[in-house]
Coordinates of C-alpha atoms and ligand atoms in Angstrom, one line a residue:
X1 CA -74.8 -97.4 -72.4
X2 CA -73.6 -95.9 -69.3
X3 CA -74.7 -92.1 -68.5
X4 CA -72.8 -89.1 -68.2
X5 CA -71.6 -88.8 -64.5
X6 CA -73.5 -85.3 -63.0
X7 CA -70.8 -82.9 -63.1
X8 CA -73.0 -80.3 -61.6
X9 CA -71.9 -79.4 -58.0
X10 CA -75.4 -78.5 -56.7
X11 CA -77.0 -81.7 -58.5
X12 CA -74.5 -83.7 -57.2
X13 CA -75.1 -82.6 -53.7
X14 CA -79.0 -83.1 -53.7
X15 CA -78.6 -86.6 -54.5
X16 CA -77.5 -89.6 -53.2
X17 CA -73.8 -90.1 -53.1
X18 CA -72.7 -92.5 -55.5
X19 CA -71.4 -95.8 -54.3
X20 CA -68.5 -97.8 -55.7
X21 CA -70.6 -100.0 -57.6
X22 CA -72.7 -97.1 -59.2
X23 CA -69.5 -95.6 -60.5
X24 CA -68.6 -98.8 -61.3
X25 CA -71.6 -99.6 -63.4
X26 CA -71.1 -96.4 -65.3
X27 CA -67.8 -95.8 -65.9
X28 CA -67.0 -99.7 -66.8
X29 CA -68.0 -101.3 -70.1
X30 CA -70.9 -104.1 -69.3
X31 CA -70.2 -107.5 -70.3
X32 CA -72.5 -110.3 -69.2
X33 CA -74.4 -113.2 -69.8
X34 CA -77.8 -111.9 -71.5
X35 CA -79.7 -114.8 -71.0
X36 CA -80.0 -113.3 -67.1
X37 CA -81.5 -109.9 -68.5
X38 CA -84.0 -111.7 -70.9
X39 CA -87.3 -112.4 -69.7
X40 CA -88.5 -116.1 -69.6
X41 CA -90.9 -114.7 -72.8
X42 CA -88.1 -113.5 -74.6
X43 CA -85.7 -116.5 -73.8
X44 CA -89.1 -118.5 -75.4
X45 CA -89.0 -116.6 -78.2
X46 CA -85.3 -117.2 -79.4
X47 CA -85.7 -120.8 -78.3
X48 CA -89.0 -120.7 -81.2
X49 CA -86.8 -119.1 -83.4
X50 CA -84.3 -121.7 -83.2
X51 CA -86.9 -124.9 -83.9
X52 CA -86.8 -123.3 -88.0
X53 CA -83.3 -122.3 -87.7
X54 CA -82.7 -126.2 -87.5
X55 CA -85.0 -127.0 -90.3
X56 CA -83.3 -124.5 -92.5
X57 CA -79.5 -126.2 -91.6
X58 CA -81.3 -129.7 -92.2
X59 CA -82.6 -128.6 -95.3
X60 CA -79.5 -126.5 -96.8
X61 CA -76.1 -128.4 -95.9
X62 CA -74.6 -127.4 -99.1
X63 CA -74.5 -123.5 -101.0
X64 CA -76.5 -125.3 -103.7
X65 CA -79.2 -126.5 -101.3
X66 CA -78.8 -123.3 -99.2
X67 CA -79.5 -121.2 -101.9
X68 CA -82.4 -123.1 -103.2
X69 CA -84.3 -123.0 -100.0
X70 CA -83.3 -119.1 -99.7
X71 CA -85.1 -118.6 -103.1
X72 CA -88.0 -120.7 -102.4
X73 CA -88.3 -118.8 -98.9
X74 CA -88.2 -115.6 -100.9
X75 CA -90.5 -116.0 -103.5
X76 CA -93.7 -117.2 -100.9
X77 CA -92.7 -113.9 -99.1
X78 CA -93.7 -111.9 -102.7
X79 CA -89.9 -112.1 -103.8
X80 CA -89.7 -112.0 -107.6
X81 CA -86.5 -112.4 -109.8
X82 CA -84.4 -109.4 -111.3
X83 CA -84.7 -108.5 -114.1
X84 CA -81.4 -106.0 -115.6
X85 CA -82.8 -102.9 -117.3
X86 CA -86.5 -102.9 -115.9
X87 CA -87.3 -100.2 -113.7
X88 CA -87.9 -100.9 -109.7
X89 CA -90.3 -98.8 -107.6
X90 CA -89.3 -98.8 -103.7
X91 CA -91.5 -102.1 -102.0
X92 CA -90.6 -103.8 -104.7
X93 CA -88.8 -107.3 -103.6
X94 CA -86.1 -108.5 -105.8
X95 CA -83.8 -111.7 -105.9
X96 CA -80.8 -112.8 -107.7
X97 CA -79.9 -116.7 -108.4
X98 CA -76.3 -116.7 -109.1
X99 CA -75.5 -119.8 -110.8
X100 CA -77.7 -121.6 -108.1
X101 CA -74.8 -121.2 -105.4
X102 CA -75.7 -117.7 -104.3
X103 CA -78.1 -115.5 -103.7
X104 CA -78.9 -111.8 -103.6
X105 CA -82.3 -110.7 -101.7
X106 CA -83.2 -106.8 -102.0
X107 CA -86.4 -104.4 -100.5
X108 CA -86.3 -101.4 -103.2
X109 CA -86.1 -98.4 -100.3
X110 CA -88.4 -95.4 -100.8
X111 CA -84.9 -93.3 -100.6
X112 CA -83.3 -92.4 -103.9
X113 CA -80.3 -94.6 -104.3
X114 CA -77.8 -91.7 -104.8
X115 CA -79.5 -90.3 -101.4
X116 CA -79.1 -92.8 -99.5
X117 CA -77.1 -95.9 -100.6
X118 CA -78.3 -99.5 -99.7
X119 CA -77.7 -101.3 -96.1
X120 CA -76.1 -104.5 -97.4
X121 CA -75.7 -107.9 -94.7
X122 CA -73.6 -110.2 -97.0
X123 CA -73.1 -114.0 -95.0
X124 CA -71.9 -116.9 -96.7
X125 CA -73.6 -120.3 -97.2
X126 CA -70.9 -122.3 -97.8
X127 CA -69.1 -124.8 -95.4
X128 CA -66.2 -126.6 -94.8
X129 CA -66.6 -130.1 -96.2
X130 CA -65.5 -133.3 -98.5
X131 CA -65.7 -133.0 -102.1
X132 CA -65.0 -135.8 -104.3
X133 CA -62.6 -135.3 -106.9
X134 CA -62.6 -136.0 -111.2
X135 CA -62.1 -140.0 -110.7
X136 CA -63.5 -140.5 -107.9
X137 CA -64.7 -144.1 -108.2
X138 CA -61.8 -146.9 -107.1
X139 CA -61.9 -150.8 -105.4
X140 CA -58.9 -151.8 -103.4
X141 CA -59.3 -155.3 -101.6
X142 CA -62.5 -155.4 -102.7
X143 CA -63.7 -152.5 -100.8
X144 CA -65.2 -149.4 -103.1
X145 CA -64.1 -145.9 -102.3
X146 CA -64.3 -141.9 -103.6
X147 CA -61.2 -140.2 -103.6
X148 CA -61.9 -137.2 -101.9
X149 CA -60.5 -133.3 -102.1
X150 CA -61.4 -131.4 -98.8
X151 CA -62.8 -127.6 -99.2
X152 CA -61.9 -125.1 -96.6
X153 CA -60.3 -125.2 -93.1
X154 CA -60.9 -128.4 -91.8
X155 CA -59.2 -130.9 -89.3
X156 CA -59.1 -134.0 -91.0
X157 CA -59.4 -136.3 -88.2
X158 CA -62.8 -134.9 -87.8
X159 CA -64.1 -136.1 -90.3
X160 CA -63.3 -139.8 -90.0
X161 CA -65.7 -142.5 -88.5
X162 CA -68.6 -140.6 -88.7
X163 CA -71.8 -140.6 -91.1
X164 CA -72.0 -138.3 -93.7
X165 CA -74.1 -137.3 -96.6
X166 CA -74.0 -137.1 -100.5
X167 CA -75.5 -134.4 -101.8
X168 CA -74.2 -132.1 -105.6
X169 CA -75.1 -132.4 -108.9
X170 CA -73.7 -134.6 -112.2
X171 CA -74.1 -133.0 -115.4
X172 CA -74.6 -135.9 -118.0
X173 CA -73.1 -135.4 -121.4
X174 CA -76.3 -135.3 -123.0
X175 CA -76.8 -132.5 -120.9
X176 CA -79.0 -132.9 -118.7
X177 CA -78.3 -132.9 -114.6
X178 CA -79.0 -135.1 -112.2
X179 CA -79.5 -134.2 -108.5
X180 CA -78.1 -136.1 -105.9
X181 CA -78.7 -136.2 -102.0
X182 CA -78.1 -139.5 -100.2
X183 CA -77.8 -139.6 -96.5
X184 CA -80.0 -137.3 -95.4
X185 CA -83.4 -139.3 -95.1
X186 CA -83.7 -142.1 -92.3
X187 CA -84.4 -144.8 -94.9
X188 CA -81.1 -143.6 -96.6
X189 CA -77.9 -145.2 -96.3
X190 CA -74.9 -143.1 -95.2
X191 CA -71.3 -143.2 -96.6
X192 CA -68.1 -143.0 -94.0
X193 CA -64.2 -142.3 -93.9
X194 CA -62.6 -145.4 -91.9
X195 CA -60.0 -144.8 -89.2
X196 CA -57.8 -146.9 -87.5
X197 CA -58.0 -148.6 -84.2
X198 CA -56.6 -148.0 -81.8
X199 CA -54.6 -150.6 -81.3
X200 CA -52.9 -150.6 -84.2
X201 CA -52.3 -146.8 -84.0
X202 CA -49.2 -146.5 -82.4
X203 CA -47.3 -145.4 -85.7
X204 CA -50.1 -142.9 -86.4
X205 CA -50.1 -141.4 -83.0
X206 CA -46.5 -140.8 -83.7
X207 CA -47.7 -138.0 -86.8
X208 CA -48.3 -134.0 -86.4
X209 CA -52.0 -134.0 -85.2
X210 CA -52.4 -132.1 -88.7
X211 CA -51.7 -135.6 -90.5
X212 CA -53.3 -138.1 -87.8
X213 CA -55.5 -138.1 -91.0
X214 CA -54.1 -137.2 -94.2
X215 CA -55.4 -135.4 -97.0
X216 CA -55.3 -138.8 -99.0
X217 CA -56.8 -140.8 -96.5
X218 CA -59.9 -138.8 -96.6
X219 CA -61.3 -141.7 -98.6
X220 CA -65.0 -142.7 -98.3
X221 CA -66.2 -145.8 -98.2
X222 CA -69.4 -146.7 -100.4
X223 CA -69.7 -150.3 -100.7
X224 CA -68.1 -153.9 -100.6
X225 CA -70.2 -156.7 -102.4
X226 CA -68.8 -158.0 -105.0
X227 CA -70.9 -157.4 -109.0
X228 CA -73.2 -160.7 -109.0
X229 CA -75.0 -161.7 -112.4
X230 CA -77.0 -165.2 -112.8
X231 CA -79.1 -163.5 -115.0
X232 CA -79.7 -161.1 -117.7
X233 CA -78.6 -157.5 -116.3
X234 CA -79.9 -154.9 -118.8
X235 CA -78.3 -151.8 -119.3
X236 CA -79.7 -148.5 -118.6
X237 CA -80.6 -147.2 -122.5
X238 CA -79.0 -144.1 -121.9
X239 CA -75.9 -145.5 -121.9
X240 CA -74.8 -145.2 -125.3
X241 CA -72.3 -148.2 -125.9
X242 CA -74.9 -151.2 -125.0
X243 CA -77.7 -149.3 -126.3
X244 CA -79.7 -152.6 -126.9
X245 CA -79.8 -153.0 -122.9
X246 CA -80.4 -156.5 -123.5
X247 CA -77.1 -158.0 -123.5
X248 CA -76.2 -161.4 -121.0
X249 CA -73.6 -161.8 -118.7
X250 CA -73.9 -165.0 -117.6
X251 CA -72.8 -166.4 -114.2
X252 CA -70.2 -164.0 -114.7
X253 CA -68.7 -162.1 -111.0
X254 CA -67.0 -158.5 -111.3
X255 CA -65.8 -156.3 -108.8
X256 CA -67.1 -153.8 -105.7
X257 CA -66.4 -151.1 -108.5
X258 CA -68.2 -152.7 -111.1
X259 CA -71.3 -153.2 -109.0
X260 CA -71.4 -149.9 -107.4
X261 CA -71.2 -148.0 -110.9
X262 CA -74.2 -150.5 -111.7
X263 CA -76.3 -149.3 -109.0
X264 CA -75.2 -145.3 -109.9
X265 CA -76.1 -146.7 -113.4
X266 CA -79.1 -147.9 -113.0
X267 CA -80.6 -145.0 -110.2
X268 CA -79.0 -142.1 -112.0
X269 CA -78.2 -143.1 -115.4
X270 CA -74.4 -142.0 -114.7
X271 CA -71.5 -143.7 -116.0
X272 CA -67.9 -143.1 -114.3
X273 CA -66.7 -140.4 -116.6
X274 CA -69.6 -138.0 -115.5
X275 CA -67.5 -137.8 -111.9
X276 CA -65.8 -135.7 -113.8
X277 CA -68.7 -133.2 -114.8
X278 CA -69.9 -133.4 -111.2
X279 CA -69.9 -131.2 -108.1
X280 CA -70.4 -134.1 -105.5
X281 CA -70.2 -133.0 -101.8
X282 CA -69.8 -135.1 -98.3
X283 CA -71.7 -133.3 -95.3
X284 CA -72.2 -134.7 -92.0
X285 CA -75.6 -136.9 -92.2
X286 CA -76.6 -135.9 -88.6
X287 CA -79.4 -133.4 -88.1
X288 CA -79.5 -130.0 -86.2
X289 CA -80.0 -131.1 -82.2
X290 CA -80.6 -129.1 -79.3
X291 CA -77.5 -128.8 -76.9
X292 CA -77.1 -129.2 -72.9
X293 CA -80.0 -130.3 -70.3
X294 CA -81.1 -126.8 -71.0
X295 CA -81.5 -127.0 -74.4
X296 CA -79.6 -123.4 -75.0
X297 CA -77.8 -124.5 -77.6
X298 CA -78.0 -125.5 -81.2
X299 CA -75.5 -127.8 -82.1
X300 CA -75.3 -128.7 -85.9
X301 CA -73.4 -129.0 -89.1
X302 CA -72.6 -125.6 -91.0
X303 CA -73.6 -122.9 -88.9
X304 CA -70.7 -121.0 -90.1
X305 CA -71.9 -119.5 -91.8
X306 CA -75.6 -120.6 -92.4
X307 CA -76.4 -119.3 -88.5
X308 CA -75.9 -115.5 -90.2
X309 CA -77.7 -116.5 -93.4
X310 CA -80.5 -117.5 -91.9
X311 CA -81.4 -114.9 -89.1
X312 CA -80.3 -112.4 -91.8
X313 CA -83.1 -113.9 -94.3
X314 CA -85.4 -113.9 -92.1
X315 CA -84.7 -110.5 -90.7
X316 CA -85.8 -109.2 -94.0
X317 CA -88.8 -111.4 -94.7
X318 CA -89.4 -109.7 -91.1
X319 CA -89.2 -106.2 -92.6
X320 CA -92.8 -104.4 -91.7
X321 CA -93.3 -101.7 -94.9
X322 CA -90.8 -100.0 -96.6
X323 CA -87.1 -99.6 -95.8
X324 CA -85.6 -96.0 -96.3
X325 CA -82.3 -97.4 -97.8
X326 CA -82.7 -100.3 -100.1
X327 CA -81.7 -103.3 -98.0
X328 CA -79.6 -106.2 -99.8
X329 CA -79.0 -109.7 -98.4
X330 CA -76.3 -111.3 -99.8
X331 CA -75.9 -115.1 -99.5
X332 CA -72.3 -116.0 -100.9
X333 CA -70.4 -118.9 -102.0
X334 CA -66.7 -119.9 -101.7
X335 CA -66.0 -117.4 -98.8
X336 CA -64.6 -120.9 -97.2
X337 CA -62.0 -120.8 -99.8
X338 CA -61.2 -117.0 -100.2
X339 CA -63.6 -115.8 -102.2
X340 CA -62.3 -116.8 -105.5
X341 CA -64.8 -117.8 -108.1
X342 CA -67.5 -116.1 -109.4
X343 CA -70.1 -117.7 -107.2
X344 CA -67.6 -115.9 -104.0
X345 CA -67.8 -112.1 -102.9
X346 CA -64.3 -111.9 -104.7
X347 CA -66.6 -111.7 -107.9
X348 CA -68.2 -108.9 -108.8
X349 CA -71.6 -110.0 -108.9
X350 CA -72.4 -108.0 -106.6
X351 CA -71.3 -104.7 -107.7
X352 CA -72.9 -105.4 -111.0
X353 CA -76.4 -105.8 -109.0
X354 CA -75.6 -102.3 -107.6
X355 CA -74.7 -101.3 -110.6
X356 CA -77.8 -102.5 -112.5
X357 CA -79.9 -100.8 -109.8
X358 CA -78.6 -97.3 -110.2
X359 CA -78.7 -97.2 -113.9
X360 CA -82.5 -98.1 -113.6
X361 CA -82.6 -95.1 -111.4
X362 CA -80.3 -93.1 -113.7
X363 CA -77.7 -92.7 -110.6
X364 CA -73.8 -93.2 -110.7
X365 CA -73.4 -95.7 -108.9
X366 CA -70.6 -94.5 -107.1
X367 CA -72.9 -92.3 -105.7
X368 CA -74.4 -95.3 -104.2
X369 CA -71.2 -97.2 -103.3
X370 CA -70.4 -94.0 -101.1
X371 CA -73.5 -93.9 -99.2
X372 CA -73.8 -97.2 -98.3
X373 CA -73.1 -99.1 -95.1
X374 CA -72.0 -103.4 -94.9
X375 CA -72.1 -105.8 -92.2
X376 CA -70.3 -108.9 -92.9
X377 CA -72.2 -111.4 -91.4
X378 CA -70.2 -113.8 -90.3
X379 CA -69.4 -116.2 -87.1
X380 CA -67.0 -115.1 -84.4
X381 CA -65.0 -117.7 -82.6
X382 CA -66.3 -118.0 -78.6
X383 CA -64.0 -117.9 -75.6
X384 CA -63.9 -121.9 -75.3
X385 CA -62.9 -123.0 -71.6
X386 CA -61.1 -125.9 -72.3
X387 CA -58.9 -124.2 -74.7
X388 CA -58.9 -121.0 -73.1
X389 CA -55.2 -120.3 -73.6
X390 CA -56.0 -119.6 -77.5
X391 CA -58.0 -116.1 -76.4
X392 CA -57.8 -113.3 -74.7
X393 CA -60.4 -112.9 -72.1
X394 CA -60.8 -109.6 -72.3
X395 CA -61.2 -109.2 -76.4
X396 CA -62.7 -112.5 -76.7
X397 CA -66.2 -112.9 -78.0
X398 CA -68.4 -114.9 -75.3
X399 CA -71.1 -117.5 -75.6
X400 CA -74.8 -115.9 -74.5
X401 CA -73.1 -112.5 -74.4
X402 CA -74.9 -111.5 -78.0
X403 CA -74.3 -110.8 -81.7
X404 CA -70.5 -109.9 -81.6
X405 CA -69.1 -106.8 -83.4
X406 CA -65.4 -107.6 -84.9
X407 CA -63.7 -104.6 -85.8
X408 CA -60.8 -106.4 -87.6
X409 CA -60.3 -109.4 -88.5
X410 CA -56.9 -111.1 -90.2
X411 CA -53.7 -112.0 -88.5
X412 CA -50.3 -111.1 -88.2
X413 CA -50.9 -107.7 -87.3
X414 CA -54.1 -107.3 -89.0
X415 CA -53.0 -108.1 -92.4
X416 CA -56.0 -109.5 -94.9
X417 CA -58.8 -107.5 -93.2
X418 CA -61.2 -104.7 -93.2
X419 CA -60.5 -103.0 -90.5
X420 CA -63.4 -100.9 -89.4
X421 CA -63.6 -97.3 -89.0
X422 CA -64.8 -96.1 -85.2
X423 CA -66.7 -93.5 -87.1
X424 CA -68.7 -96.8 -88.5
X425 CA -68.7 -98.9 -85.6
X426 CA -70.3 -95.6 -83.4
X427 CA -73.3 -95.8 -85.9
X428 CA -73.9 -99.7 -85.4
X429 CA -73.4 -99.5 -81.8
X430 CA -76.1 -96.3 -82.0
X431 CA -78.0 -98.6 -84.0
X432 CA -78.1 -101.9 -81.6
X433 CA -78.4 -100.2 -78.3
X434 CA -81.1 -98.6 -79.7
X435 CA -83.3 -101.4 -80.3
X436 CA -82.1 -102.9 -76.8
X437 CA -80.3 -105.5 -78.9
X438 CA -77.3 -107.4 -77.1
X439 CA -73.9 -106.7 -78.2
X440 CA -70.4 -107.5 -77.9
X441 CA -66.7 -107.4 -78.9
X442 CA -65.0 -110.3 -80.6
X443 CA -61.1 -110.9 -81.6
X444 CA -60.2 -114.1 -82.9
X445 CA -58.1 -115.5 -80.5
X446 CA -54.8 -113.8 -79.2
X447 CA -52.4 -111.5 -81.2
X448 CA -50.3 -113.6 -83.6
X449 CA -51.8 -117.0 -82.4
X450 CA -53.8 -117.7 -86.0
X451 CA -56.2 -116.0 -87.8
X452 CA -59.1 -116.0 -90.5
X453 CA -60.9 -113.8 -93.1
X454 CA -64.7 -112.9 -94.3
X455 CA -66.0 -111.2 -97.2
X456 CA -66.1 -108.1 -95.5
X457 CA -62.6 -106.8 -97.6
X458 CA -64.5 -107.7 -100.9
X459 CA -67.1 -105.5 -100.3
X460 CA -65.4 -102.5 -98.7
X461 CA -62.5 -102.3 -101.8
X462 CA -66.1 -101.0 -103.2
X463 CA -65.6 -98.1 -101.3
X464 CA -68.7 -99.5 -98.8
X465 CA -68.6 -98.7 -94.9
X466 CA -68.0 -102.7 -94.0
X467 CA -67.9 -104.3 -90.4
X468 CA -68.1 -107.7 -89.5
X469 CA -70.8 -109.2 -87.3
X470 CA -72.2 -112.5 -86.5
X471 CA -73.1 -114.9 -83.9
X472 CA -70.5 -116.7 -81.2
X473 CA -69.5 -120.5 -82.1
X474 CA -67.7 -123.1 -80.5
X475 CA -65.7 -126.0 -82.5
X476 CA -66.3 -123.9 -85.4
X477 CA -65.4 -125.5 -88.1
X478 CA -66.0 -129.1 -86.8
X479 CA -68.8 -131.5 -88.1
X480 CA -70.7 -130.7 -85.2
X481 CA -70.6 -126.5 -84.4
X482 CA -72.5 -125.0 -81.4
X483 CA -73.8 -121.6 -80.8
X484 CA -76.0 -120.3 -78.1
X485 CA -80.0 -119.6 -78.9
X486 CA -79.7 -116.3 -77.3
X487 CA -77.1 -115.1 -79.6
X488 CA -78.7 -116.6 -82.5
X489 CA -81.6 -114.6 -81.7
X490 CA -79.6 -111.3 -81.2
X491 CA -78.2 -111.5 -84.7
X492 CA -81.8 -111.5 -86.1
X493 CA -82.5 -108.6 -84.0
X494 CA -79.5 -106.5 -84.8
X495 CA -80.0 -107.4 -88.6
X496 CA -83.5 -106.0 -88.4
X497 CA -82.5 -103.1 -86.7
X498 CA -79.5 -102.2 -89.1
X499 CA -82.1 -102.0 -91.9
X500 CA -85.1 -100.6 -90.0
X501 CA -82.5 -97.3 -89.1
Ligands
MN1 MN1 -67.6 -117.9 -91.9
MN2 MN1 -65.4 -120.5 -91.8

């Protein structure tokens, strides 16, 4: 924060005259690399608290396996689940399992709720990615494939030629579910979307970079030998039109199909028409790495928005005694995808939470909704060099310049957004700077030149104070996203600090 320039006369003439610089430094706005003002300590301490920020990605590639790890986190930390119509005392810890794809954390404040409101940090833990769609399963030239339907913002010729994971659920008709994940352990294998060579490409170079791989080529590839039977293949049981599971097929050969449903069959119990009561996901099968000879970055799948999720959780596992205001921690779903859904901030599963807390306390919760105060944790596109052109430099957010405030965000002239109030944005900034947590500005790229949204709009149409903040990435978006380990470690600072105020 730059201090008030002596206006005094007589001060001013007892001290040293102020050079350019000094005037400099505090009339202009500060904006620089904060891994020179941390200490070797404190640059070792975001780099620690980056080694279980990569087990937690590793571990939660999908909202379903996200959320799971959020609730187990939660309930070693003395987290127990809500319960509508029981009443809370503050230091009580509360969670919320919605539908197993998101999450709601609270810390009961010792503040009434109508008195104070609750500090809400609301990320999303779900991420761009390959689903596989109702018939799934076909052969062509004796190759096995899933037809695929991508989810959210993705260029499609990322995702070609690389490995990727399986991971969702089936619901079987007799109604039981079956978890899968394959791809993930070393032993496992991996599935993959083909591309062409390059030497046949010449017709495909020719296509809009949008369609160098089209939505219908996003097909996977999950086997190629052939069904082979010299002897008896028995039937799973459970699959209720060979129920004797003892029937021959002889020397008989089928197809790639055939034989992949077998193995499915036979691991799982699944037979092709439970695709259809099945939410199957394809993540990149890589794991969280460090980034550059220095190691300062993190570069993984899904850190949009799992990098806010995380330092968020474990900013309030953090939280030493009780919290004035009630803190929340929302973990969303869908926010890839607008919202929609009830598992997305565009439900009101939220509001009901709210709404179930200050009936316990006998409160309107209007009262509450008036009082409170958002962040919208969310990533923030960084300045990137090569594509520089894209930003402007001096409302871009920066890598290693800290957690980055967006005031707005939306496109064509900030349509689709919350756009903060300065009244708001002076409390945060009040906030941060005074926990000494680095902070900066963020716009995504130029005026007109795209655009994006966050949850932040769902929960200020509840009449919240709402701003979005969140952590700098580069090739957000891509399998492989980076952010810095100094920034990382600011958000988790300036979450803490929002909720300790
Ligand atoms: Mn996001
Ligand atoms: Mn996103």
């Amino acid at each position: 924060m730059p201090k008030q320039i002596k206006q005094d006369n007589q001060t001013a003439a007892k001290a040293e005259p102020l050079t350019i610089k000094d005037l400099e430094k505090q009339l202009f706005a500060q904006r620089q690399n904060i891994c020179k003002e941390m200490t070797v300590s404190e640059l070792a301490l975001a780099d620690e608290f980056c080694e279980e920020y990569k087990a937690f990605l590793d571990a939660g590639k999908t909202e379903r396996t996200a959320a799971r790890r959020i609730i187990e986190k939660a309930k070693a930390a003395g987290f127990k689940e809500f319960k509508a119509g029981k009443k809370y005392k503050s230091g009580d810890k509360l969670y919320v399992n919605n539908r197993e794809k998101a999450v709601i954390l609270a810390v009961i404040g010792y503040e009434p709720l109508d008195a104070a409101g609750v500090r809400i940090i609301a990320s999303h833990i779900d991420s761009p990615r390959i689903d596989l769609k109702a018939n799934a399963l076909f052969e062509d030239n004796e190759l096995a494939y899933f037809k695929t339907h991508y989810y959210g913002g993705i260029k499609k010729y990322q995702w070609a030629a690389i490995p990727l994971s399986l991971q969702g659920v089936v619901c079987k008709a007799d109604g039981s579910t079956v978890q899968i994940n394959i791809g993930e352990d070393e032993s496992d294998p991996v599935f993959t979307i083909t591309d062409l060579l390059p030497h046949l490409a010449e017709a495909q170079y020719k296509r809009p970079a949008k369609e160098l791989i089209k939505g219908e080529e996003l097909n996977v590839l999950i086997g190629s030998r052939p069904f082979k039977s010299g002897k008896e293949v028995g039937l799973c049981p459970t699959t209720r039109s060979e129920p004797s599971g003892e029937r021959s097929l002889g020397a008989e050969h089928g197809s790639v199909k055939l034989a992949i449903m077998k193995l499915l069959h036979d691991k799982y119990g699944i037979t092709e028409s439970d695709f259809t009561t099945a939410e199957l996901e394809l993540v990149p099968a890589f794991k969280a790495r460090d980034v550059g000879f220095d190691r300062s970055l993190v570069g993984a799948y899904g850190q949009d928005d799992r990098v806010c999720a995380y330092t968020s959780l474990t900013a309030m596992l953090d939280l030493d005694g009780v919290p004035a205001a009630t803190a929340v921690c929302v973990f969303a779903d869908k926010e890839e995808v607008g919202s929609y859904g009830n598992t997305g901030l565009g439900s009101n599963y939220l509001e009901y939470f709210l709404e179930d807390l200050a009936d316990a306390q006998g409160v309107n919760v209007r009262r509450i909704f008036e009082k409170s105060k958002c962040l919208s944790a969310d990533v923030c596109a960084a300045l990137d060099p090569t594509f520089a052109d894209v930003s402007e430099k001096n409302n871009s957010a920066f890598m290693n310049r800290g957690a980055v405030i967006q005031k707005y965000v939306g496109s064509r002239g900030k349509s689709g957004t919350n756009d903060a109030s300065a009244e708001y944005l002076a409390e945060l900034r009040g906030v941060l700077d005074g926990a000494g947590v680095p902070w900066q500005t963020g716009e995504l790229g130029k005026v007109d030149a795209g655009g994006g949204g966050t949850v932040a709009m769902f929960v200020a149409r509840m009449n919240i104070d709402t701003v979005d903040i969140g952590v700098p990435v580069l090739s957000m978006h891509a399998p492989m996203e980076l952010t810095a380990k100094a920034d990382v470690y600011a958000a988790y600072r300036g979450f803490g600090a929002f909720w300790r105020a």
